[in-house]
Amino acid sequence: MIKRNIYKSVLGAIVASSMILASVPVMADTEVQKYTNTDFAMDTVVSETLYTTGDDLNASIGEKLREVETGLLSWTESDSQIAKINSADGKTVEVSDELAGYLRQICQLAEDSDGAFDPTLGQVIRLWDIEGENPHVPDQKELDALIENVNYKNIVLDGNKVTLKDGATLDLGAAGKGIGCDVTASYLKEQKDVTGMILNLGGSSVMAYGEKPDQSPWKVAVTDPRDTEGDYLGAITIKGGEFLSTSGDYEKFFMEDGKRYHHILDPKTGYPVWNGLTSVTVVCDNGLLADGLSTACFVLGLENAQALLEKYDADAAFVDEDKNVYLTSGMKERFELMKNTYTIKKIK
Ligand code: ADP
Ligand code: MG
């Protein structure tokens, strides 16, 4: 069994070096200054580039992201609101306006994707332990028993009151980094001095805010799913106010008998999704939705995902095992291919 610890150690090195360097201001023009920083939050590396006429806010943004994790989303921190819902044994729990709003968006997306995106996979995810110490193919009986309780309809929302069916477990892992991007975007809107920012959470969720001093576009690199440490597959242009998210079978996985067991699961079977896709990248105007949609589209597959993307007015790039890249019409204008081993194909 092979696990990708190299990735983690490289990330660790980046974090360690950034702690020594701290934020580095670079004069961009007479007024606006550029501050870059690398931090660790929401279980991932956070890269921040901020343009402002005021103070460097990168440290407070890192702090905000850690608060979202510990106060709202974490399933391990017993004080988080999600952990409280999970341990309520079917009783109703009152949550903050903020979390209630996110849960409404999440349940709507679960419904719109016909359950391809399902936030109640918690226990099934724990069983596979793909991100943990003992990733393994679970016993089928154990898996079947847990799948019984996987259904987004087991969440009942009534304003700020949340009732989760006893036995079901919430896991917002597929939307958490997107929520982190949304929280940052709202914070920046209150900061009058900030003119632009690009925030990248672990390479899989990105927020662009405002613009750069030279007004050149924000560009986000797309990882080659089968060459994650090598050259990028492409680049995608996004505007201030847009969010990008990638879900890929290369982010967290283990190999066994030549099969790739990865972290994006089909809620119907509890097994990793094997439909030929290796990654899906989505761009839209909301962080939670970009994140949730990339997971949902990965599960739905190329053809079934198109109606969902249209409904949310989102653009997407689908990459498959045969090294094809399928672009929605809106994505064609944004996407720049950087590797000639891949071919851009039409979506039928
Ligand atoms: P990442 O968090 O690595 O960027 P995703 O956004 O695609 O990747 O989220 C994957 C995570 O979401 C998994 O690690 C798991 O916690 C959870 N998850 C897996 N499959 C689903 C699914 N079908 N619906 C909702 N959440 C899922
Ligand atoms: Mg996601």
Coordinates of C-alpha atoms and ligand atoms in Angstrom, one line a residue:
M1 CA 0.0 0.0 0.0
I2 CA 1.5 3.3 -1.1
K3 CA 0.4 6.6 0.4
R4 CA 1.5 10.0 -0.9
N5 CA 3.5 11.3 2.1
I6 CA 6.0 13.0 -0.2
Y7 CA 3.4 15.6 -1.0
K8 CA 2.8 16.3 2.7
S9 CA 6.5 16.6 3.5
V10 CA 7.0 19.1 0.6
L11 CA 4.1 21.1 1.9
G12 CA 5.6 20.9 5.4
A13 CA 8.9 22.4 4.0
I14 CA 7.0 25.3 2.4
V15 CA 5.2 26.0 5.6
A16 CA 8.4 25.8 7.7
S17 CA 10.3 28.2 5.4
S18 CA 7.4 30.7 5.3
M19 CA 7.4 30.8 9.1
I20 CA 11.0 32.0 9.0
L21 CA 10.4 34.5 6.1
A22 CA 7.0 35.7 7.3
S23 CA 5.2 38.2 5.0
V24 CA 7.3 39.9 2.4
P25 CA 6.2 43.3 1.2
V26 CA 7.1 44.2 -2.4
M27 CA 6.4 47.7 -3.7
A28 CA 4.0 47.4 -6.7
D29 CA 3.5 51.1 -7.3
T30 CA 3.5 54.2 -5.2
E31 CA 0.5 53.3 -3.2
V32 CA -0.5 49.7 -3.5
Q33 CA 1.8 47.2 -1.8
K34 CA 1.9 43.5 -2.4
Y35 CA 2.2 41.0 0.5
T36 CA 2.7 37.3 0.0
N37 CA 2.5 34.7 2.7
T38 CA 2.2 30.9 3.1
D39 CA 0.3 29.6 6.1
F40 CA -1.3 26.4 7.3
A41 CA -5.1 26.2 7.9
M42 CA -8.1 23.9 7.2
D43 CA -5.7 21.0 7.1
T44 CA -3.9 22.4 4.1
V45 CA -1.3 24.9 2.8
V46 CA -2.7 28.4 2.3
S47 CA -1.0 30.7 -0.2
E48 CA -1.9 34.4 0.0
T49 CA -1.1 37.3 -2.3
L50 CA -2.6 40.5 -1.1
Y51 CA -2.6 44.0 -2.7
T52 CA -3.5 46.8 -0.4
T53 CA -2.8 50.5 0.5
G54 CA -3.1 49.5 4.1
D55 CA -1.8 46.9 6.5
D56 CA -0.7 43.3 5.7
L57 CA -3.9 41.2 6.6
N58 CA -2.5 37.8 5.6
A59 CA -2.0 36.7 9.2
S60 CA -5.6 37.6 10.2
I61 CA -6.9 35.8 7.1
G62 CA -5.1 32.7 8.2
E63 CA -6.6 33.1 11.7
K64 CA -10.1 33.5 10.2
L65 CA -9.6 30.2 8.2
R66 CA -8.5 28.4 11.4
E67 CA -11.6 29.7 13.2
V68 CA -13.9 28.4 10.4
E69 CA -12.3 25.0 10.9
T70 CA -12.4 24.8 14.7
G71 CA -15.6 26.7 15.3
L72 CA -17.8 25.5 12.4
L73 CA -16.6 22.6 10.3
S74 CA -14.3 20.2 12.1
W75 CA -15.5 16.8 13.0
T76 CA -12.6 16.2 15.4
E77 CA -12.9 19.4 17.5
S78 CA -15.8 18.6 19.8
D79 CA -16.6 22.3 20.1
S80 CA -17.3 22.8 16.4
Q81 CA -20.9 23.2 15.4
I82 CA -20.7 20.3 13.0
A83 CA -19.3 18.0 15.8
K84 CA -22.2 19.1 18.0
I85 CA -24.8 18.2 15.3
N86 CA -23.0 14.8 14.8
S87 CA -23.1 14.0 18.5
A88 CA -26.7 15.0 19.1
D89 CA -28.2 11.5 18.6
G90 CA -31.0 12.8 16.4
K91 CA -31.9 15.7 18.7
T92 CA -32.4 19.2 17.2
V93 CA -29.4 21.6 17.5
E94 CA -29.4 25.3 17.0
V95 CA -26.6 26.6 14.8
S96 CA -25.3 30.1 13.9
D97 CA -26.9 32.0 11.0
E98 CA -23.6 31.5 9.1
L99 CA -23.6 27.7 9.3
A100 CA -27.4 27.5 8.7
G101 CA -26.8 29.5 5.4
Y102 CA -24.0 27.1 4.3
L103 CA -26.1 24.1 5.2
R104 CA -29.0 25.4 3.0
Q105 CA -26.6 25.8 0.1
I106 CA -25.2 22.4 0.7
C107 CA -28.6 20.6 0.9
Q108 CA -29.8 22.4 -2.2
L109 CA -26.6 21.2 -4.1
A110 CA -27.2 17.7 -2.8
E111 CA -30.7 17.8 -4.2
D112 CA -29.7 19.4 -7.5
S113 CA -27.0 16.8 -8.0
D114 CA -29.5 14.0 -7.2
G115 CA -27.3 13.0 -4.3
A116 CA -24.0 12.8 -6.2
F117 CA -22.8 15.4 -3.6
D118 CA -23.9 14.1 -0.2
P119 CA -22.7 15.7 3.0
T120 CA -23.8 12.7 5.2
L121 CA -20.9 10.4 4.0
G122 CA -19.1 11.1 7.3
Q123 CA -18.8 7.6 8.7
V124 CA -18.1 6.0 5.3
I125 CA -15.2 8.4 4.8
R126 CA -13.9 7.5 8.3
L127 CA -14.2 3.8 7.5
W128 CA -11.9 4.1 4.4
D129 CA -9.5 6.3 6.4
I130 CA -8.0 7.5 3.2
E131 CA -6.5 10.6 4.9
G132 CA -5.6 8.8 8.1
E133 CA -3.0 6.3 9.4
N134 CA -4.7 3.1 8.1
P135 CA -6.2 3.5 4.7
H136 CA -7.8 0.3 3.6
V137 CA -10.6 -1.3 1.5
P138 CA -13.4 -1.8 4.1
D139 CA -15.3 -5.0 4.8
Q140 CA -18.4 -5.0 2.6
K141 CA -20.8 -5.7 5.4
E142 CA -19.5 -2.8 7.5
L143 CA -19.7 -0.6 4.5
D144 CA -23.3 -1.7 3.7
A145 CA -24.4 -1.0 7.2
L146 CA -23.0 2.6 7.1
I147 CA -24.4 3.3 3.6
E148 CA -27.9 2.8 5.0
N149 CA -27.6 6.1 6.8
V150 CA -26.0 8.1 3.9
N151 CA -28.7 10.4 2.5
Y152 CA -28.8 14.2 2.5
K153 CA -32.5 13.9 3.2
N154 CA -31.5 12.8 6.7
I155 CA -30.8 16.5 7.4
V156 CA -33.8 18.6 8.3
L157 CA -33.3 22.4 8.3
D158 CA -35.7 24.8 9.9
G159 CA -34.2 28.2 10.1
N160 CA -31.3 27.9 12.5
K161 CA -32.5 24.5 13.8
V162 CA -30.8 21.4 12.4
T163 CA -32.0 17.9 13.0
L164 CA -29.7 15.1 11.7
K165 CA -31.2 11.6 11.8
D166 CA -29.5 9.4 14.5
G167 CA -26.8 7.3 12.8
A168 CA -26.0 9.8 10.0
T169 CA -22.8 11.8 10.2
L170 CA -22.1 15.1 8.5
D171 CA -18.8 15.8 6.8
L172 CA -18.4 19.0 4.9
G173 CA -15.0 18.1 3.5
A174 CA -16.1 18.6 -0.1
A175 CA -17.2 22.2 0.6
G176 CA -15.0 23.3 3.5
K177 CA -12.2 25.0 1.6
G178 CA -14.8 26.8 -0.6
I179 CA -16.4 28.1 2.6
G180 CA -13.0 29.3 3.7
C181 CA -12.8 31.2 0.4
D182 CA -16.2 32.7 0.9
V183 CA -15.4 33.8 4.5
T184 CA -12.2 35.5 3.2
A185 CA -14.1 37.3 0.4
S186 CA -16.7 38.7 2.8
Y187 CA -13.9 39.8 5.2
L188 CA -12.1 41.6 2.3
K189 CA -15.2 43.4 1.3
E190 CA -15.1 45.2 4.7
Q191 CA -11.5 46.2 4.2
K192 CA -11.5 49.5 2.3
D193 CA -7.7 49.5 1.7
V194 CA -7.6 46.1 -0.1
T195 CA -7.5 46.4 -3.9
G196 CA -6.9 42.7 -4.8
M197 CA -6.1 39.3 -3.5
I198 CA -5.6 35.7 -4.6
L199 CA -6.0 33.0 -2.0
N200 CA -5.2 29.4 -2.7
L201 CA -6.2 26.7 -0.3
G202 CA -4.1 23.6 -1.0
G203 CA -4.1 24.1 -4.7
S204 CA -7.7 22.9 -4.9
S205 CA -9.8 25.9 -3.9
V206 CA -9.0 29.4 -5.1
M207 CA -10.6 32.9 -4.5
A208 CA -9.8 35.9 -6.6
Y209 CA -10.8 39.3 -5.2
G210 CA -10.6 42.8 -6.9
E211 CA -7.7 43.2 -9.3
K212 CA -3.9 43.4 -9.5
P213 CA -2.3 46.9 -9.7
D214 CA -1.5 46.3 -13.4
Q215 CA -4.9 44.9 -14.1
S216 CA -3.5 41.7 -15.6
P217 CA -5.8 38.7 -15.1
W218 CA -5.5 36.3 -12.3
K219 CA -4.3 32.9 -13.5
V220 CA -4.6 29.6 -11.7
A221 CA -2.4 26.6 -12.6
V222 CA -4.2 23.2 -13.2
T223 CA -2.3 20.2 -12.0
D224 CA -1.7 17.2 -14.3
P225 CA -3.5 14.4 -12.4
R226 CA -0.9 11.8 -13.5
D227 CA 2.2 14.1 -13.1
T228 CA 1.4 16.0 -9.9
E229 CA 4.9 17.1 -9.2
G230 CA 5.8 17.9 -12.8
D231 CA 4.7 20.7 -15.2
Y232 CA 1.2 22.0 -15.1
L233 CA -1.4 20.7 -17.4
G234 CA -2.8 24.2 -18.0
A235 CA -3.9 27.6 -16.6
I236 CA -7.3 29.1 -16.1
T237 CA -8.0 32.8 -16.0
I238 CA -10.5 34.0 -13.4
K239 CA -11.7 37.5 -12.5
G240 CA -12.1 39.2 -9.1
G241 CA -15.2 37.8 -7.5
E242 CA -14.8 34.4 -9.0
F243 CA -13.8 31.1 -7.3
L244 CA -12.2 28.0 -8.7
S245 CA -12.1 24.5 -7.3
T246 CA -10.6 21.2 -8.4
S247 CA -11.5 17.7 -7.3
G248 CA -9.1 15.0 -8.4
D249 CA -8.4 11.4 -7.8
Y250 CA -4.8 12.3 -7.2
E251 CA -5.3 14.4 -4.1
K252 CA -5.7 11.7 -1.5
F253 CA -5.5 8.1 -2.4
F254 CA -3.8 4.7 -1.9
M255 CA -2.9 2.0 -4.4
E256 CA -3.8 -1.6 -3.9
D257 CA -3.5 -4.4 -6.5
G258 CA -3.0 -1.7 -9.2
K259 CA -6.3 0.1 -8.3
R260 CA -6.4 3.7 -7.2
Y261 CA -8.6 4.1 -4.1
H262 CA -9.2 7.8 -3.8
H263 CA -11.2 10.2 -1.6
I264 CA -14.2 11.1 -3.9
L265 CA -16.9 8.5 -3.1
D266 CA -20.1 7.5 -4.8
P267 CA -22.7 8.0 -2.1
K268 CA -24.7 5.1 -3.6
T269 CA -22.0 2.5 -3.2
G270 CA -19.6 4.1 -0.7
Y271 CA -16.8 3.2 -3.2
P272 CA -14.4 5.6 -4.9
V273 CA -15.8 6.9 -8.2
W274 CA -14.2 5.2 -11.2
N275 CA -15.7 6.7 -14.3
G276 CA -12.6 7.6 -16.3
L277 CA -12.3 11.1 -14.9
T278 CA -9.1 12.1 -13.2
S279 CA -10.0 15.7 -12.3
V280 CA -12.8 18.3 -12.6
T281 CA -12.2 22.0 -12.2
V282 CA -15.1 24.4 -11.7
V283 CA -15.3 28.2 -11.9
C284 CA -18.3 30.2 -10.6
D285 CA -19.1 33.2 -8.4
N286 CA -19.3 31.4 -5.0
G287 CA -16.6 29.5 -3.2
L288 CA -18.8 26.8 -1.5
L289 CA -20.5 26.1 -4.8
A290 CA -17.3 25.9 -6.8
D291 CA -16.0 23.4 -4.3
G292 CA -19.2 21.4 -4.0
L293 CA -19.8 21.4 -7.7
S294 CA -16.3 20.1 -8.5
T295 CA -17.0 17.1 -6.3
A296 CA -20.5 16.6 -7.6
C297 CA -19.4 16.8 -11.2
F298 CA -16.6 14.3 -10.6
V299 CA -19.2 11.9 -9.2
L300 CA -21.8 12.6 -12.0
G301 CA -19.3 12.1 -14.8
L302 CA -18.9 14.3 -17.9
E303 CA -22.3 13.9 -19.5
N304 CA -24.6 14.0 -16.4
A305 CA -22.8 17.0 -15.0
Q306 CA -23.7 19.4 -17.8
A307 CA -27.2 20.2 -16.6
L308 CA -26.0 20.9 -13.1
L309 CA -23.3 23.2 -14.4
E310 CA -25.8 25.1 -16.5
K311 CA -28.2 25.5 -13.5
Y312 CA -25.4 27.1 -11.4
D313 CA -24.0 29.1 -14.4
A314 CA -20.6 27.5 -13.8
D315 CA -17.8 26.8 -16.2
A316 CA -15.8 23.5 -16.0
A317 CA -12.8 21.5 -17.3
F318 CA -13.0 17.7 -17.2
V319 CA -9.8 15.7 -17.5
D320 CA -9.9 12.0 -18.1
E321 CA -7.5 9.0 -18.0
D322 CA -7.0 9.0 -21.8
K323 CA -5.5 12.5 -21.4
N324 CA -8.5 14.4 -22.9
V325 CA -9.6 17.7 -21.6
Y326 CA -13.3 18.6 -22.0
L327 CA -14.2 22.2 -21.7
T328 CA -17.7 23.8 -21.3
S329 CA -18.2 26.8 -23.6
G330 CA -17.5 29.3 -20.9
M331 CA -14.3 27.5 -19.9
K332 CA -12.9 27.6 -23.5
E333 CA -12.2 31.3 -23.1
R334 CA -10.4 30.8 -19.8
F335 CA -8.4 27.7 -20.4
E336 CA -4.8 27.6 -21.7
L337 CA -3.4 24.1 -22.4
M338 CA 0.3 23.9 -21.4
K339 CA 1.0 20.2 -22.1
N340 CA 1.0 18.6 -25.6
T341 CA 0.4 15.2 -24.2
Y342 CA -3.2 16.2 -23.6
T343 CA -5.9 16.9 -26.2
I344 CA -8.8 19.3 -25.9
K345 CA -12.0 17.7 -26.9
K346 CA -15.6 18.8 -27.5
I347 CA -18.4 18.0 -25.0
K348 CA -21.1 16.2 -27.1
Ligands
ADP1 P1 -10.5 18.2 -1.6 O1 -11.1 18.5 -0.3 O2 -9.3 17.3 -1.5 O3 -10.1 19.5 -2.3 P2 -13.1 17.6 -2.7 O4 -13.5 19.0 -2.6 O5 -13.4 16.9 -3.9 O6 -11.5 17.5 -2.5 O7 -13.7 16.9 -1.4 C1 -13.4 15.5 -1.2 C2 -13.8 15.3 0.3 O8 -15.2 15.4 0.4 C3 -13.4 13.9 0.7 O9 -12.2 13.8 1.3 C4 -14.5 13.5 1.6 O10 -14.3 14.0 2.9 C5 -15.7 14.2 1.1 N1 -16.5 13.5 0.0 C6 -16.1 12.4 -0.7 N2 -17.0 12.1 -1.6 C7 -18.1 13.0 -1.4 C8 -19.4 13.1 -2.1 N3 -19.8 12.3 -3.1 N4 -20.2 14.1 -1.6 C9 -19.8 14.9 -0.6 N5 -18.6 14.8 0.0 C10 -17.7 13.8 -0.4
MG2 MG -15.1 19.9 -3.5

